Short mmCIF file of N, CA and C in Angstrom, two decimals:
data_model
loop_
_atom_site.label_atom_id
_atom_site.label_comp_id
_atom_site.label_asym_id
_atom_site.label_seq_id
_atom_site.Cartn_x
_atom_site.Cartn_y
_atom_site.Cartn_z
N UNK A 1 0.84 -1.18 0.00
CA UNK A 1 0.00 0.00 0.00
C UNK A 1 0.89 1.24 0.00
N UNK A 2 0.50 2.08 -0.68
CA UNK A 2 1.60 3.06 -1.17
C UNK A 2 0.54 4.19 -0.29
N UNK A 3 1.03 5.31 0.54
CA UNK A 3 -0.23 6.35 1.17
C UNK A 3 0.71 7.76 0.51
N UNK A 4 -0.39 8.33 0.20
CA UNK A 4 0.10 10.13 -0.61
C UNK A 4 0.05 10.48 0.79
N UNK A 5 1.04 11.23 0.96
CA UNK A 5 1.08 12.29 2.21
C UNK A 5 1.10 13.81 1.54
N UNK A 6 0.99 14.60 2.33
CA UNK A 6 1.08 15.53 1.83
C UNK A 6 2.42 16.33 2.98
N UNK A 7 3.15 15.90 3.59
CA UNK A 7 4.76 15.90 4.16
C UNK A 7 5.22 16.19 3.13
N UNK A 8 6.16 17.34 3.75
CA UNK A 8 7.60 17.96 3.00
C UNK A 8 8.51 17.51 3.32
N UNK A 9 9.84 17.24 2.79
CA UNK A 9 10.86 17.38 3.32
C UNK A 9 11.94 18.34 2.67
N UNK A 10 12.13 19.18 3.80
CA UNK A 10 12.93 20.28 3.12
C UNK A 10 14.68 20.49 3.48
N UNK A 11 15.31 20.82 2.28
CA UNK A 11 17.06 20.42 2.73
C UNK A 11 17.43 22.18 2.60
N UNK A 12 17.67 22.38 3.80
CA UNK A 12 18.88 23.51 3.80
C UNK A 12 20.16 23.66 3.70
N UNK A 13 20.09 24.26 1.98
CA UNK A 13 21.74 24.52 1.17
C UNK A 13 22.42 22.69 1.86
N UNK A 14 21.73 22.29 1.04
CA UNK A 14 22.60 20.70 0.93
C UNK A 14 23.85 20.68 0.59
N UNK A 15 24.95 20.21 1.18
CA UNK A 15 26.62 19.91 0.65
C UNK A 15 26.79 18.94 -0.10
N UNK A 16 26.32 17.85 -0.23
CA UNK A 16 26.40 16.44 -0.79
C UNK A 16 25.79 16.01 -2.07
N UNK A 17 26.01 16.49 -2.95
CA UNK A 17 24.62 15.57 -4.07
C UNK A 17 24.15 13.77 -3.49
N UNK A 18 25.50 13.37 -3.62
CA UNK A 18 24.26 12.00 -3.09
C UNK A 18 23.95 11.67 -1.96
N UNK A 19 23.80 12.78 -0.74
CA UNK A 19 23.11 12.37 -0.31
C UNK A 19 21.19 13.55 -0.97
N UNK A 20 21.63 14.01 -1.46
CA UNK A 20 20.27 15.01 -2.27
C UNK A 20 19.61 13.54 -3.08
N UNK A 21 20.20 12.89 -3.88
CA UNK A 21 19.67 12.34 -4.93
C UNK A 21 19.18 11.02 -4.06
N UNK A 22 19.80 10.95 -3.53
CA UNK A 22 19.02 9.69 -2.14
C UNK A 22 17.62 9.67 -1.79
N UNK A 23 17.64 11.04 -1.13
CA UNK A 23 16.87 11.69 -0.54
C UNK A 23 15.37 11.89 -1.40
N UNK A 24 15.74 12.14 -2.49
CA UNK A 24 14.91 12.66 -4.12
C UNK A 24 14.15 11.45 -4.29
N UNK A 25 15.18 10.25 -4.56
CA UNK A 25 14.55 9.56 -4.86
C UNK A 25 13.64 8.57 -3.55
N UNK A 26 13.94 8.23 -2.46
CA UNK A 26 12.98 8.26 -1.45
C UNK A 26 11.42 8.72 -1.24
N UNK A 27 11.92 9.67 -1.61
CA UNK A 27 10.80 11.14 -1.53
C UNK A 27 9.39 10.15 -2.44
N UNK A 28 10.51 10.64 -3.47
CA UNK A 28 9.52 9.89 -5.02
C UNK A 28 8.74 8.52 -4.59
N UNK A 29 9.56 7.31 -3.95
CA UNK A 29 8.86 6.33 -3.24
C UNK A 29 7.86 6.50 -2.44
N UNK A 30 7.58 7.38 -1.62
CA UNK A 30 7.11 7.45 -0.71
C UNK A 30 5.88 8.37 -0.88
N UNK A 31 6.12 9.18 -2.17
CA UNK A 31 4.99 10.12 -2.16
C UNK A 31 4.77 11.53 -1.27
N UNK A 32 6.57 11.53 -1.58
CA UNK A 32 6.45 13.45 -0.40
C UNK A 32 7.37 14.05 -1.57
N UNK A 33 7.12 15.14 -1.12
CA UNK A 33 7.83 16.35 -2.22
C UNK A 33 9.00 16.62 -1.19
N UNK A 34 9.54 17.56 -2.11
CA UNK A 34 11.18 17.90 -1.27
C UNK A 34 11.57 19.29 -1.85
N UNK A 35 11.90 20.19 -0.76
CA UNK A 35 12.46 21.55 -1.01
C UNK A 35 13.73 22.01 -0.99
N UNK A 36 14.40 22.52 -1.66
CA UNK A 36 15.67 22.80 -1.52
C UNK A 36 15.43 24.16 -0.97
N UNK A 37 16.44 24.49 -0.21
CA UNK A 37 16.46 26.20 0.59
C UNK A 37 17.68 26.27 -0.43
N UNK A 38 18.24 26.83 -1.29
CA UNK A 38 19.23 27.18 -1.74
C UNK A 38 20.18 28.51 -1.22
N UNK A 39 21.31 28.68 -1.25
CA UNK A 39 22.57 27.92 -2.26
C UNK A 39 22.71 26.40 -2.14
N UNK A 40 22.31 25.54 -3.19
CA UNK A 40 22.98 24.34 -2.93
C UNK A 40 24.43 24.17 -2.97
N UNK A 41 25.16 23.81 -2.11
CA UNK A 41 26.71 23.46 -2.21
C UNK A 41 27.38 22.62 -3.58
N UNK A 42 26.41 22.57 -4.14
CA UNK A 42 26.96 21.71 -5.77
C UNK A 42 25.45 22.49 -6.92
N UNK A 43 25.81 21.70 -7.98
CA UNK A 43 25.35 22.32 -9.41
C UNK A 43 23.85 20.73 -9.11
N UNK A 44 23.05 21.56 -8.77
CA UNK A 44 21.68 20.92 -9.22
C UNK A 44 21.75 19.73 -10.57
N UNK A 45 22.76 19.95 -11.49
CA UNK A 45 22.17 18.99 -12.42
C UNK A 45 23.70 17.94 -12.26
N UNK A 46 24.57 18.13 -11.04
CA UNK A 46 25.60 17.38 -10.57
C UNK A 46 25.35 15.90 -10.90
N UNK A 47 26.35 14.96 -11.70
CA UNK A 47 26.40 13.68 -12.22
C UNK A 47 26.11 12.93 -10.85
N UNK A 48 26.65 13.35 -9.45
CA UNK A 48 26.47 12.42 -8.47
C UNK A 48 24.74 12.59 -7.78
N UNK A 49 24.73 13.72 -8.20
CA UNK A 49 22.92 14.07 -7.87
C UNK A 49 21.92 12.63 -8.77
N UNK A 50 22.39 13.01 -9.94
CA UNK A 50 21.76 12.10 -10.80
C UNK A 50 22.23 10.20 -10.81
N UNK A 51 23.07 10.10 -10.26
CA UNK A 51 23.40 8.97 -9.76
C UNK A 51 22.86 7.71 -8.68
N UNK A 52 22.96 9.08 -7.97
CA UNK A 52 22.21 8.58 -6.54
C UNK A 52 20.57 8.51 -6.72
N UNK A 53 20.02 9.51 -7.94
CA UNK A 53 18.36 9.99 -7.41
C UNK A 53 17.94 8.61 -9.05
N UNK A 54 18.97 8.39 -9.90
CA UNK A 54 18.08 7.50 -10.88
C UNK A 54 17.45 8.18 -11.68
N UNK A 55 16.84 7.01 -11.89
CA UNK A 55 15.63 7.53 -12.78
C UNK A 55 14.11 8.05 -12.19
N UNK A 56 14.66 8.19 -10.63
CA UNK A 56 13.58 8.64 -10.04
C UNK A 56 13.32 10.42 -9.92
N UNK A 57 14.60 10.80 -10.23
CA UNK A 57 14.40 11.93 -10.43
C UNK A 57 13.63 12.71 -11.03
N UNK A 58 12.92 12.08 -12.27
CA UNK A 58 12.05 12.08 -13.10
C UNK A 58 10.47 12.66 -12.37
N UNK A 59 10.16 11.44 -11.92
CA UNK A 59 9.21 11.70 -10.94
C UNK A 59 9.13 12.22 -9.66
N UNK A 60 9.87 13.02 -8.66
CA UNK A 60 10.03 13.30 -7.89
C UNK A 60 9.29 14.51 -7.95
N UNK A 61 9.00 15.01 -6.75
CA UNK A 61 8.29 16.25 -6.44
C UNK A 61 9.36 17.32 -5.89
N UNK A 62 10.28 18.13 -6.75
CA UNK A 62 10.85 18.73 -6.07
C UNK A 62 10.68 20.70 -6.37
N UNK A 63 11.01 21.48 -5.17
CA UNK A 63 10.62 23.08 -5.34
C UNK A 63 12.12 23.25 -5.28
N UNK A 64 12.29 23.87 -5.49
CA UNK A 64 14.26 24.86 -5.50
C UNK A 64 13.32 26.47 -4.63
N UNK A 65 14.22 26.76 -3.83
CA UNK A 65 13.29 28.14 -3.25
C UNK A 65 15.01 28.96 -3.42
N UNK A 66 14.85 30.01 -3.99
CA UNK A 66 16.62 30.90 -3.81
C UNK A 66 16.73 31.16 -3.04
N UNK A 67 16.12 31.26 -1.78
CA UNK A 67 17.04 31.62 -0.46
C UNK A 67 15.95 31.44 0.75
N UNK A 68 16.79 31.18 2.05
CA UNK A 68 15.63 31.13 2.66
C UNK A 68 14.35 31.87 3.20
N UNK A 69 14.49 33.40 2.99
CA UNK A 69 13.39 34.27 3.10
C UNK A 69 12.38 33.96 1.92
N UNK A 70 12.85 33.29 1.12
CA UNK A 70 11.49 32.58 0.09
C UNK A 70 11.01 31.32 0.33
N UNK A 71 12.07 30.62 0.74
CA UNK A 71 10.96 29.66 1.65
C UNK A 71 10.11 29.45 2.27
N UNK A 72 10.98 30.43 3.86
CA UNK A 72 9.73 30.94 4.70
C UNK A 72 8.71 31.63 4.63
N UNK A 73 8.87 32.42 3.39
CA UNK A 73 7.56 33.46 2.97
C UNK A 73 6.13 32.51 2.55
N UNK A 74 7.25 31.22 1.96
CA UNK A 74 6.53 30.08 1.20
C UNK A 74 5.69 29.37 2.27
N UNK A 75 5.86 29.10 2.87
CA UNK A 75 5.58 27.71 3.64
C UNK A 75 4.94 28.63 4.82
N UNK A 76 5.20 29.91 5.16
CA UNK A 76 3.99 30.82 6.17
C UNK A 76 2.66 30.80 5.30
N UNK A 77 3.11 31.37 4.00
CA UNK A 77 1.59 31.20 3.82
C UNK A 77 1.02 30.39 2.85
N UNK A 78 1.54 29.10 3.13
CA UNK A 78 1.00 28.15 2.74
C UNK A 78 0.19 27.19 4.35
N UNK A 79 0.26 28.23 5.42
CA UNK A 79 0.17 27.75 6.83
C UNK A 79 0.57 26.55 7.28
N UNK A 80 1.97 26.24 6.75
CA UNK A 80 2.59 24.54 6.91
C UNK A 80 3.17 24.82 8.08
N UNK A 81 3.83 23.80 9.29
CA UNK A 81 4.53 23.78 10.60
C UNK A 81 5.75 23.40 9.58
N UNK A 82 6.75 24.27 10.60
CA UNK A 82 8.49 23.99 10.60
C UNK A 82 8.90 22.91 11.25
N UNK A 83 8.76 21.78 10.94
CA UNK A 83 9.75 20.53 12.25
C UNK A 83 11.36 20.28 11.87
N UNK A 84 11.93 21.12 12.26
CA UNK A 84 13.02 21.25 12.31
C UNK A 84 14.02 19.77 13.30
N UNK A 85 14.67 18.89 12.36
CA UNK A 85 16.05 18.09 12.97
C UNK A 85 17.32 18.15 13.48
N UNK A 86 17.70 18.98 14.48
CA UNK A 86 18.87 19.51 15.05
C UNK A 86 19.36 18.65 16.81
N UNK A 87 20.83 18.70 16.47
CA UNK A 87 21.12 17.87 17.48
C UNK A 87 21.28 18.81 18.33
N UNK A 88 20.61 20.20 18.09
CA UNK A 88 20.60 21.10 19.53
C UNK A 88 19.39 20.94 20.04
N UNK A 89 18.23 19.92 19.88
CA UNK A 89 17.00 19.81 20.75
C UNK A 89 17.12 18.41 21.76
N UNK A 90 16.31 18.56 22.46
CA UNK A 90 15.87 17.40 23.23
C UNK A 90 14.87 16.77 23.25
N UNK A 91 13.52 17.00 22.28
CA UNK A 91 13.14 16.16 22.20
C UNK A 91 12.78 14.97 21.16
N UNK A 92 12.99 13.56 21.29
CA UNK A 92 13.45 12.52 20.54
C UNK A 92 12.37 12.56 19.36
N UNK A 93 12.09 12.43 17.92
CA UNK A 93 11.11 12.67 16.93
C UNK A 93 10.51 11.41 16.84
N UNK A 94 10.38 10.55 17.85
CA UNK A 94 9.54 9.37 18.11
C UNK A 94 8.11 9.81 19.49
N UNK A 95 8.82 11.04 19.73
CA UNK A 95 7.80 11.10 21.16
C UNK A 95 6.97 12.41 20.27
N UNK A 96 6.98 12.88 19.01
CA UNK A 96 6.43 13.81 18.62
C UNK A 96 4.98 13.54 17.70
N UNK A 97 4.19 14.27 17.91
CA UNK A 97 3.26 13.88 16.65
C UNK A 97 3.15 14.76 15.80
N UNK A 98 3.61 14.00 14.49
CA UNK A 98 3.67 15.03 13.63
C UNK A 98 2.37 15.16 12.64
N UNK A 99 1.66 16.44 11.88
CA UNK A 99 0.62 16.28 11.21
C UNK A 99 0.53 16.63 9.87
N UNK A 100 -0.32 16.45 9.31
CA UNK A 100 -0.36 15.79 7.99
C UNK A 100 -0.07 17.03 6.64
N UNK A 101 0.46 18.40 7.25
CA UNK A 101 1.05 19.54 6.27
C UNK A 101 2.48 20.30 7.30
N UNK A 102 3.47 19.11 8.12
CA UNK A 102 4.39 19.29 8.35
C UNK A 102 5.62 19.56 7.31
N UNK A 103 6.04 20.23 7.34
CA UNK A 103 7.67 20.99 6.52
C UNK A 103 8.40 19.83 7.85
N UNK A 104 9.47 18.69 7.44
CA UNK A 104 10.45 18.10 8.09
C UNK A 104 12.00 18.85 7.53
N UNK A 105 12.57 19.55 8.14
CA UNK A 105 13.51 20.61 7.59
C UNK A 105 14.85 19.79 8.69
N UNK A 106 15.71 19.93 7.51
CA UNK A 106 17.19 18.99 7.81
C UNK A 106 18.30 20.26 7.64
N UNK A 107 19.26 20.40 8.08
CA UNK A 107 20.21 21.62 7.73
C UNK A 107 21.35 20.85 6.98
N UNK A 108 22.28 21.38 6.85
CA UNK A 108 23.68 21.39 5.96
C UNK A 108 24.52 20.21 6.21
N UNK A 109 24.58 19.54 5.32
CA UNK A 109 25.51 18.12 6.20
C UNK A 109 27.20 18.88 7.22
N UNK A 110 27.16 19.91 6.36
CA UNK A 110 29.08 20.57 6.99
C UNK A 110 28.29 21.39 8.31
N UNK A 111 27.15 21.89 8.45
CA UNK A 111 27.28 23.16 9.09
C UNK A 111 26.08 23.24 9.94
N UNK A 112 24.72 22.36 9.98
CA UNK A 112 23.18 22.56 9.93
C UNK A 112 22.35 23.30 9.78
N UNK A 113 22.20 24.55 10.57
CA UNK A 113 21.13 25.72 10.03
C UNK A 113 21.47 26.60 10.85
N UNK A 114 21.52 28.14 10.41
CA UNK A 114 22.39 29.04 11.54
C UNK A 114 21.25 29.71 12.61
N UNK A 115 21.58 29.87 13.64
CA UNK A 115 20.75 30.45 14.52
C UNK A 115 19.09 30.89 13.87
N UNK A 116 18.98 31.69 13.42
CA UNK A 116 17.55 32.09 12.61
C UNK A 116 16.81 31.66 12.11
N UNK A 117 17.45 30.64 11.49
CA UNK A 117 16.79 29.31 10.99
C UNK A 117 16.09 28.76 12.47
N UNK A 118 17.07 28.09 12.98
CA UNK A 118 16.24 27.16 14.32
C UNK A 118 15.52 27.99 15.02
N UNK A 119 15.55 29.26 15.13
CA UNK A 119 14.66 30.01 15.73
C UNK A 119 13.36 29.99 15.19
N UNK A 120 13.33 29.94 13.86
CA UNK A 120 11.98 30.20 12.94
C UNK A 120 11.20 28.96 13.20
N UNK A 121 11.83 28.03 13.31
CA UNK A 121 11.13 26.30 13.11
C UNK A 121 9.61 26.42 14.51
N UNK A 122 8.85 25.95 14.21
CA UNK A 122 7.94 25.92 15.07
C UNK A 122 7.93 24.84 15.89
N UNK A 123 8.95 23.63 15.85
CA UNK A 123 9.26 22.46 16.52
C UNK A 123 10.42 22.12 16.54
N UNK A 124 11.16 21.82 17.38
CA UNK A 124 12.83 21.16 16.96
C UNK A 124 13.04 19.79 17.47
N UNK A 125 13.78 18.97 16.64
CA UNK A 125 13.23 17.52 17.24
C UNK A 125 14.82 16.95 17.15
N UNK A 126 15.00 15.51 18.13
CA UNK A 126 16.51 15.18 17.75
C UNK A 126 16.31 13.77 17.20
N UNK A 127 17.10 13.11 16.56
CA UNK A 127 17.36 11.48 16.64
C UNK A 127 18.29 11.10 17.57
N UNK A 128 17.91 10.58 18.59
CA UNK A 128 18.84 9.97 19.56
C UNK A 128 19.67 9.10 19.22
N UNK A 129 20.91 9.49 19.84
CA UNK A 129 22.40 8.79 19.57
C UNK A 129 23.08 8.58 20.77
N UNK A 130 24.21 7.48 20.68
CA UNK A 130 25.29 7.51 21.79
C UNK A 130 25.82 8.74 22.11
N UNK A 131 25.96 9.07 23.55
CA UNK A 131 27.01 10.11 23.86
C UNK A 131 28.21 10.42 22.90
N UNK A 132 28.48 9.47 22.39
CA UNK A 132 29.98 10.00 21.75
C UNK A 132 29.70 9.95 19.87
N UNK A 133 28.46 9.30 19.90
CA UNK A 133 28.28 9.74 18.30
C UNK A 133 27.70 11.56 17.70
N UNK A 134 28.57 11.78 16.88
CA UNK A 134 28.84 13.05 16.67
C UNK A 134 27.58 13.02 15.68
N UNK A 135 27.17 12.29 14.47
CA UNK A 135 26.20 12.58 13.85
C UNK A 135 25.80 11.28 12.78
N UNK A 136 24.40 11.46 12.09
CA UNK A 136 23.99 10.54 11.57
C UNK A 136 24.32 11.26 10.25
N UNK A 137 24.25 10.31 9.02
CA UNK A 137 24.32 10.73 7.77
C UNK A 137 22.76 11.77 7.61
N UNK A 138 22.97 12.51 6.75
CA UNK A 138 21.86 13.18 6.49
C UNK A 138 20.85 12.10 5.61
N UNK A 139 20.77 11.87 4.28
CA UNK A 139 20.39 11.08 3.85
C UNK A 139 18.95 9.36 4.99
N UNK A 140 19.84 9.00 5.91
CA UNK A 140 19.77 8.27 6.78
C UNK A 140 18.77 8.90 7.99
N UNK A 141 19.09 10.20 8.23
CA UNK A 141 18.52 11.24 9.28
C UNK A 141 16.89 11.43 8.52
N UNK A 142 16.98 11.60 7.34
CA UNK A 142 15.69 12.29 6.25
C UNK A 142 15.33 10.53 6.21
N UNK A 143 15.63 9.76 6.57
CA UNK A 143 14.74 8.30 5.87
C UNK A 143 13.81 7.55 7.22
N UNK A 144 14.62 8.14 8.03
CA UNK A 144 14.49 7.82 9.95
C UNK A 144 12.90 8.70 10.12
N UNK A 145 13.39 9.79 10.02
CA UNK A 145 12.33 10.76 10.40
C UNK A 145 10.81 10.98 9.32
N UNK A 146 11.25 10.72 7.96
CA UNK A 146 9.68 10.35 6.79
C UNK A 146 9.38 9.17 7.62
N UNK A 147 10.07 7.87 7.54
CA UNK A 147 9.29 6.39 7.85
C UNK A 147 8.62 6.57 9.44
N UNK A 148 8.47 7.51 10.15
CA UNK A 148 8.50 8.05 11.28
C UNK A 148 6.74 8.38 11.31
N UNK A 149 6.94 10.05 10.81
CA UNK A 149 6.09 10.66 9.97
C UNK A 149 5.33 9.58 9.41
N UNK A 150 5.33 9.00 8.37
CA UNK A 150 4.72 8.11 7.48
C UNK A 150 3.72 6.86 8.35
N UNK A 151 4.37 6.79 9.19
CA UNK A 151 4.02 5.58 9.91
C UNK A 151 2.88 6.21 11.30
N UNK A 152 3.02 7.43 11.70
CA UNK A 152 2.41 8.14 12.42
C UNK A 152 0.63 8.51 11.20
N UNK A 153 0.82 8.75 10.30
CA UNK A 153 0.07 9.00 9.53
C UNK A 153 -0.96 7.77 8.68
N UNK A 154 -0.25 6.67 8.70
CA UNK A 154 -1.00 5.52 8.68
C UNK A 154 -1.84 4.65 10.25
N UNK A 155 -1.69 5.25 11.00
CA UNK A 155 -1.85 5.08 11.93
C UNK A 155 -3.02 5.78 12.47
N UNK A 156 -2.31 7.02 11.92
CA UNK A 156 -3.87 8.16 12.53
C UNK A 156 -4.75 8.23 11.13
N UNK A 157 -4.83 7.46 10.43
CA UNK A 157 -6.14 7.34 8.96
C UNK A 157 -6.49 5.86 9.30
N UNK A 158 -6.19 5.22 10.54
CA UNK A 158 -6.49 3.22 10.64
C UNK A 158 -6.13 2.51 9.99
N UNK A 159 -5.26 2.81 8.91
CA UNK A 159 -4.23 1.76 8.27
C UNK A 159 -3.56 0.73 8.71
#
């Protein structure tokens, strides 16, 4: 059973193409769209973008926004929630409920999102890790937190 969500997942100024084209193509599986906050750290039509995303790239639902004051202009009045993934929160994105026109917003694999950003988010959520693990792949972080989401949402329709 395949369920349309209507979940975002949005990447701020991504460093990595594959982990973007990962991500893309996921998306496409799953039936969520995906936003780029740009500057992307590589060339959008990058061979490793297209590597990683397939031939799913094709079908994917994706927005490019040029910066983030067009995002947020975007997604205020589109009245969507910010759930922001930062390992500066405490609470775990398993104890959260998320609803069904959530923005899931990931920051920079080098850098994550600068102060203003996490300020703006209307939720901040973490994936719990060992004390001494420094971080999850992004890619991996965005697949944790949709099947999350996804599974919260089949749940609350009686699936």
């Amino acid at each position: 059973m395949i369920l349309h969500q209507t979940y975002r997942i949005a990447l701020y100024q991504p460093d990595i193409p594959g982990n973007t084209g990962t991500i893309l193509r996921m998306a496409a599986c799953l039936g969520l769209a995906v936003d780029i906050v740009e500057p992307a750290g590589f060339d959008m039509s990058d061979r490793a973008l297209k590597r990683a995303g397939m031939d799913y790239l094709e079908i994917a639902a994706l927005t490019r926004h040029r910066s983030w004051e067009d995002f947020d202009t975007w997604r205020r009045d589109e009245g969507r929630r910010l759930v922001l993934f930062s390992t500066r929160s405490a609470l775990p994105y398993c104890d959260f409920s998320f609803g069904a026109r959530d923005i899931l917003l990931f920051g920079r694999e080098s850098a994550g999102v600068p102060d203003h950003v996490h300020e703006a988010a209307d939720a901040r959520l973490v994936i719990p890790m060992k004390a001494d693990a420094r971080s999850l792949n992004l890619a991996v972080s965005v697949a944790m937190a949709a099947g999350e989401a996804v599974r919260q949402a089949g749940r609350n329709a009686g699936l």
